[in-house]
mmCIF file of C-alpha atoms in Angstrom:
data_model
loop_
_atom_site.group_PDB
_atom_site.id
_atom_site.type_symbol
_atom_site.label_atom_id
_atom_site.label_comp_id
_atom_site.label_asym_id
_atom_site.label_seq_id
_atom_site.Cartn_x
_atom_site.Cartn_y
_atom_site.Cartn_z
ATOM 1 C CA MET A 1 -27.422 -44.919 -20.203
ATOM 2 C CA PHE A 2 -26.024 -47.935 -18.369
ATOM 3 C CA ILE A 3 -22.780 -49.029 -20.021
ATOM 4 C CA PRO A 4 -20.810 -51.976 -18.610
ATOM 5 C CA LYS A 5 -17.066 -51.396 -19.030
ATOM 6 C CA LEU A 6 -16.857 -54.088 -21.734
ATOM 7 C CA TYR A 7 -19.223 -52.139 -24.007
ATOM 8 C CA ARG A 8 -18.009 -48.601 -23.270
ATOM 9 C CA SER A 9 -16.277 -46.630 -26.023
ATOM 10 C CA GLU A 10 -14.352 -43.360 -25.880
ATOM 11 C CA ASP A 11 -14.054 -43.139 -29.677
ATOM 12 C CA MET A 12 -15.245 -39.669 -30.672
ATOM 13 C CA ASN A 13 -15.057 -40.596 -34.357
ATOM 14 C CA LEU A 14 -17.472 -43.451 -33.677
ATOM 15 C CA MET A 15 -19.749 -41.009 -31.848
ATOM 16 C CA LYS A 16 -19.757 -38.693 -34.873
ATOM 17 C CA GLU A 17 -20.407 -41.594 -37.245
ATOM 18 C CA ILE A 18 -23.401 -42.825 -35.219
ATOM 19 C CA ILE A 19 -24.904 -39.328 -35.054
ATOM 20 C CA ARG A 20 -24.347 -38.606 -38.752
ATOM 21 C CA GLU A 21 -25.902 -41.910 -39.837
ATOM 22 C CA ASN A 22 -28.788 -41.898 -37.329
ATOM 23 C CA SER A 23 -29.672 -38.234 -37.109
ATOM 24 C CA PHE A 24 -33.420 -38.647 -36.566
ATOM 25 C CA ALA A 25 -33.143 -38.861 -32.799
ATOM 26 C CA LEU A 26 -34.870 -38.058 -29.523
ATOM 27 C CA LEU A 27 -34.634 -34.677 -27.807
ATOM 28 C CA ILE A 28 -35.501 -35.337 -24.153
ATOM 29 C CA SER A 29 -36.080 -32.730 -21.449
ATOM 30 C CA SER A 30 -37.434 -32.667 -17.899
ATOM 31 C CA VAL A 31 -37.892 -28.974 -17.154
ATOM 32 C CA ASP A 32 -41.500 -29.314 -16.021
ATOM 33 C CA LYS A 33 -42.061 -33.003 -16.751
ATOM 34 C CA ILE A 34 -40.370 -35.594 -18.955
ATOM 35 C CA ARG A 35 -40.881 -34.675 -22.618
ATOM 36 C CA ALA A 36 -39.418 -36.238 -25.755
ATOM 37 C CA THR A 37 -39.532 -35.168 -29.395
ATOM 38 C CA HIS A 38 -38.177 -37.006 -32.427
ATOM 39 C CA SER A 39 -36.249 -34.443 -34.456
ATOM 40 C CA MET A 40 -33.612 -34.142 -37.152
ATOM 41 C CA MET A 41 -30.226 -33.439 -35.601
ATOM 42 C CA MET A 42 -26.855 -32.608 -37.054
ATOM 43 C CA LEU A 43 -23.355 -32.026 -35.749
ATOM 44 C CA ASN A 44 -21.867 -28.574 -35.998
ATOM 45 C CA GLU A 45 -18.146 -29.180 -36.473
ATOM 46 C CA SER A 46 -17.144 -25.653 -37.494
ATOM 47 C CA ASN A 47 -14.840 -25.670 -34.449
ATOM 48 C CA PRO A 48 -13.410 -29.219 -34.089
ATOM 49 C CA GLU A 49 -12.570 -28.507 -30.443
ATOM 50 C CA ASN A 50 -16.175 -27.571 -29.592
ATOM 51 C CA VAL A 51 -18.525 -29.796 -31.558
ATOM 52 C CA TYR A 52 -22.204 -29.421 -30.714
ATOM 53 C CA ILE A 53 -25.618 -30.568 -31.919
ATOM 54 C CA GLU A 54 -28.133 -28.500 -33.875
ATOM 55 C CA THR A 55 -31.827 -29.310 -34.136
ATOM 56 C CA HIS A 56 -35.216 -27.664 -34.439
ATOM 57 C CA ILE A 57 -38.764 -28.535 -33.428
ATOM 58 C CA SER A 58 -42.144 -26.961 -34.040
ATOM 59 C CA ARG A 59 -42.903 -23.828 -32.035
ATOM 60 C CA ALA A 60 -46.326 -25.372 -31.386
ATOM 61 C CA ASN A 61 -44.632 -28.247 -29.546
ATOM 62 C CA PRO A 62 -45.069 -27.933 -25.737
ATOM 63 C CA GLN A 63 -41.354 -28.672 -25.401
ATOM 64 C CA ALA A 64 -40.559 -25.516 -27.379
ATOM 65 C CA LYS A 65 -42.707 -23.464 -25.036
ATOM 66 C CA ILE A 66 -40.693 -24.376 -21.942
ATOM 67 C CA LEU A 67 -37.069 -24.744 -23.105
ATOM 68 C CA LYS A 68 -34.764 -21.781 -22.485
ATOM 69 C CA ASN A 69 -31.054 -21.030 -22.470
ATOM 70 C CA GLY A 70 -29.154 -23.170 -19.975
ATOM 71 C CA ASP A 71 -31.749 -25.925 -19.639
ATOM 72 C CA GLU A 72 -30.429 -29.487 -19.605
ATOM 73 C CA VAL A 73 -31.490 -31.876 -22.354
ATOM 74 C CA LEU A 74 -30.554 -35.333 -23.560
ATOM 75 C CA CYS A 75 -30.101 -36.260 -27.233
ATOM 76 C CA ASP A 76 -30.517 -39.998 -27.737
ATOM 77 C CA PHE A 77 -29.210 -41.713 -30.883
ATOM 78 C CA LEU A 78 -29.753 -45.392 -31.691
ATOM 79 C CA GLY A 79 -27.329 -46.751 -34.269
ATOM 80 C CA ALA A 80 -27.281 -50.136 -35.969
ATOM 81 C CA HIS A 81 -28.986 -52.882 -33.954
ATOM 82 C CA ALA A 82 -29.940 -56.533 -34.340
ATOM 83 C CA TYR A 83 -31.548 -59.385 -32.423
ATOM 84 C CA ILE A 84 -29.145 -62.097 -31.283
ATOM 85 C CA SER A 85 -30.821 -65.510 -30.924
ATOM 86 C CA SER A 86 -29.655 -67.851 -28.168
ATOM 87 C CA SER A 87 -29.919 -70.648 -30.748
ATOM 88 C CA TRP A 88 -26.687 -69.290 -32.271
ATOM 89 C CA TYR A 89 -24.630 -70.344 -29.218
ATOM 90 C CA ASP A 90 -23.202 -73.800 -28.602
ATOM 91 C CA HIS A 91 -24.706 -73.783 -25.111
ATOM 92 C CA ILE A 92 -27.966 -72.786 -23.418
ATOM 93 C CA ASN A 93 -28.161 -69.054 -22.786
ATOM 94 C CA VAL A 94 -30.540 -66.129 -23.199
ATOM 95 C CA SER A 95 -31.222 -64.187 -26.375
ATOM 96 C CA THR A 96 -30.139 -60.562 -26.478
ATOM 97 C CA TRP A 97 -29.692 -57.529 -28.712
ATOM 98 C CA ASN A 98 -26.507 -56.083 -30.198
ATOM 99 C CA TYR A 99 -26.460 -52.360 -30.859
ATOM 100 C CA GLU A 100 -24.597 -49.079 -30.979
ATOM 101 C CA ALA A 101 -25.922 -45.978 -29.240
ATOM 102 C CA VAL A 102 -24.892 -42.468 -28.274
ATOM 103 C CA GLN A 103 -26.366 -40.218 -25.624
ATOM 104 C CA VAL A 104 -25.352 -36.573 -25.436
ATOM 105 C CA HIS A 105 -26.229 -34.614 -22.317
ATOM 106 C CA GLY A 106 -26.012 -30.907 -22.870
ATOM 107 C CA LYS A 107 -27.092 -27.340 -22.225
ATOM 108 C CA VAL A 108 -29.573 -25.561 -24.468
ATOM 109 C CA GLU A 109 -28.602 -22.453 -26.403
ATOM 110 C CA LEU A 110 -31.488 -21.033 -28.410
ATOM 111 C CA MET A 111 -30.703 -20.130 -32.013
ATOM 112 C CA ASP A 112 -31.131 -16.592 -33.238
ATOM 113 C CA HIS A 113 -32.710 -15.825 -36.610
ATOM 114 C CA ASP A 114 -29.506 -16.137 -38.653
ATOM 115 C CA GLU A 115 -28.398 -19.336 -36.907
ATOM 116 C CA LEU A 116 -31.770 -20.958 -37.563
ATOM 117 C CA TYR A 117 -31.661 -19.948 -41.235
ATOM 118 C CA ASP A 118 -28.162 -21.383 -41.508
ATOM 119 C CA HIS A 119 -29.233 -24.595 -39.754
ATOM 120 C CA LEU A 120 -32.199 -25.151 -42.075
ATOM 121 C CA ASP A 121 -30.007 -24.446 -45.093
ATOM 122 C CA LYS A 122 -27.380 -27.016 -44.023
ATOM 123 C CA LEU A 123 -29.957 -29.614 -43.019
ATOM 124 C CA THR A 124 -31.839 -29.280 -46.313
ATOM 125 C CA SER A 125 -28.611 -29.495 -48.317
ATOM 126 C CA LYS A 126 -27.546 -32.648 -46.461
ATOM 127 C CA TYR A 127 -30.619 -34.599 -47.605
ATOM 128 C CA GLU A 128 -31.662 -32.845 -50.807
ATOM 129 C CA LYS A 129 -28.311 -33.302 -52.549
ATOM 130 C CA PHE A 130 -29.182 -36.962 -53.165
ATOM 131 C CA GLN A 131 -32.504 -36.158 -54.849
ATOM 132 C CA GLN A 132 -32.979 -36.229 -58.609
ATOM 133 C CA CYS A 133 -34.105 -32.589 -58.618
ATOM 134 C CA PRO A 134 -32.768 -31.078 -55.375
ATOM 135 C CA MET A 135 -34.797 -28.287 -53.783
ATOM 136 C CA MET A 136 -32.376 -26.188 -51.749
ATOM 137 C CA VAL A 137 -33.307 -23.392 -49.374
ATOM 138 C CA LYS A 138 -31.935 -20.811 -51.825
ATOM 139 C CA ASP A 139 -34.381 -22.139 -54.444
ATOM 140 C CA MET A 140 -37.409 -21.535 -52.202
ATOM 141 C CA GLY A 141 -37.046 -17.763 -52.003
ATOM 142 C CA LYS A 142 -36.072 -15.823 -48.886
ATOM 143 C CA GLU A 143 -39.625 -14.545 -48.245
ATOM 144 C CA PHE A 144 -41.083 -18.067 -48.221
ATOM 145 C CA VAL A 145 -38.313 -19.458 -46.016
ATOM 146 C CA GLU A 146 -38.584 -16.587 -43.531
ATOM 147 C CA LYS A 147 -42.333 -17.149 -43.284
ATOM 148 C CA GLU A 148 -41.858 -20.878 -42.605
ATOM 149 C CA MET A 149 -39.131 -20.156 -40.058
ATOM 150 C CA LYS A 150 -41.678 -18.490 -37.789
ATOM 151 C CA GLY A 151 -42.971 -21.961 -36.954
ATOM 152 C CA ALA A 152 -39.533 -23.406 -36.141
ATOM 153 C CA PHE A 153 -37.759 -23.395 -32.769
ATOM 154 C CA GLY A 154 -33.999 -23.732 -33.244
ATOM 155 C CA ILE A 155 -31.809 -25.262 -30.559
ATOM 156 C CA LYS A 156 -28.097 -25.795 -30.071
ATOM 157 C CA VAL A 157 -27.111 -28.486 -27.572
ATOM 158 C CA ILE A 158 -23.676 -27.863 -26.056
ATOM 159 C CA PRO A 159 -22.392 -31.228 -24.740
ATOM 160 C CA THR A 160 -21.594 -31.646 -21.065
ATOM 161 C CA GLU A 161 -21.376 -35.471 -21.119
ATOM 162 C CA ILE A 162 -21.164 -37.976 -23.972
ATOM 163 C CA PHE A 163 -21.810 -41.704 -23.632
ATOM 164 C CA ILE A 164 -20.958 -44.162 -26.419
ATOM 165 C CA LYS A 165 -22.044 -47.797 -26.262
ATOM 166 C CA GLN A 166 -21.009 -50.658 -28.544
ATOM 167 C CA LYS A 167 -22.626 -53.922 -27.455
ATOM 168 C CA LEU A 168 -21.267 -56.361 -30.025
ATOM 169 C CA SER A 169 -21.039 -59.758 -28.304
ATOM 170 C CA GLN A 170 -17.622 -58.921 -26.834
ATOM 171 C CA ASN A 171 -18.438 -61.314 -23.978
ATOM 172 C CA ARG A 172 -18.801 -64.373 -26.253
ATOM 173 C CA LYS A 173 -16.152 -66.983 -26.905
ATOM 174 C CA GLU A 174 -14.564 -67.145 -30.347
ATOM 175 C CA ALA A 175 -16.750 -69.878 -31.875
ATOM 176 C CA ASP A 176 -20.023 -68.261 -30.783
ATOM 177 C CA PHE A 177 -18.774 -64.815 -31.839
ATOM 178 C CA HIS A 178 -18.072 -65.974 -35.382
ATOM 179 C CA ASN A 179 -21.322 -67.916 -35.624
ATOM 180 C CA ILE A 180 -23.257 -64.791 -34.605
ATOM 181 C CA ILE A 181 -21.544 -62.900 -37.434
ATOM 182 C CA SER A 182 -22.418 -65.669 -39.876
ATOM 183 C CA GLN A 183 -26.087 -65.637 -38.837
ATOM 184 C CA LEU A 184 -26.327 -61.832 -38.982
ATOM 185 C CA GLU A 185 -24.862 -61.782 -42.492
ATOM 186 C CA GLN A 186 -27.872 -63.781 -43.676
ATOM 187 C CA SER A 187 -30.380 -61.248 -42.306
ATOM 188 C CA ASP A 188 -31.419 -57.651 -43.064
ATOM 189 C CA ASP A 189 -29.299 -54.531 -43.634
ATOM 190 C CA ASN A 190 -29.172 -53.568 -39.958
ATOM 191 C CA ALA A 191 -28.052 -57.060 -38.967
ATOM 192 C CA ARG A 192 -25.387 -57.128 -41.673
ATOM 193 C CA LYS A 193 -24.115 -53.770 -40.459
ATOM 194 C CA ILE A 194 -23.759 -55.169 -36.944
ATOM 195 C CA ALA A 195 -21.872 -58.138 -38.418
ATOM 196 C CA GLU A 196 -19.430 -55.748 -40.100
ATOM 197 C CA LYS A 197 -18.972 -53.816 -36.858
ATOM 198 C CA MET A 198 -18.262 -57.059 -35.014
ATOM 199 C CA LYS A 199 -15.556 -57.953 -37.531
ATOM 200 C CA LEU A 200 -13.916 -54.555 -36.980
ATOM 201 C CA ILE A 201 -13.621 -54.888 -33.201
ATOM 202 C CA LYS A 202 -11.768 -58.196 -33.639
ATOM 203 C CA LYS A 203 -9.135 -56.761 -35.986
#
């Protein structure tokens, strides 16, 4: 990911926030050819010094058939994003896009049976706990879950490089910056989130 110095962040807490809030991301590999799969990802923070990503894809997926321990992959997360119209400036310029993104380059470690079970349990709990009648893994019965697990390919991605980008109109003068915020606040949820992020970087 190309990140001009102005938009580069080293904030690991921001990285975690973007991943937690935008966990349906792309798993990209190039072992035989470029392949990409949208998959649910989650951070494993059991050891704060060695945080890594967990995910799983279908065993029927061609990507699952070629990935092995030690292979390099890229996990691509797009955070909040919004269109920025050039009509919001007090001068002629081009329109653009404000956004937050994280890319994690890492090495594959294949999950064993127990790790995959654990992963599915945590992932299900994360999203089911907000449901009116949550259906947790423990409620499904071990036999059923074990049967379904045969179709899942569990992966741990151990980070080797992490890139964090916050493109939030940092290159705009004060008047334009505040007008962009004002315009975004009148738009959709994503745009309003970008507006809030812009306010934070000016504090």
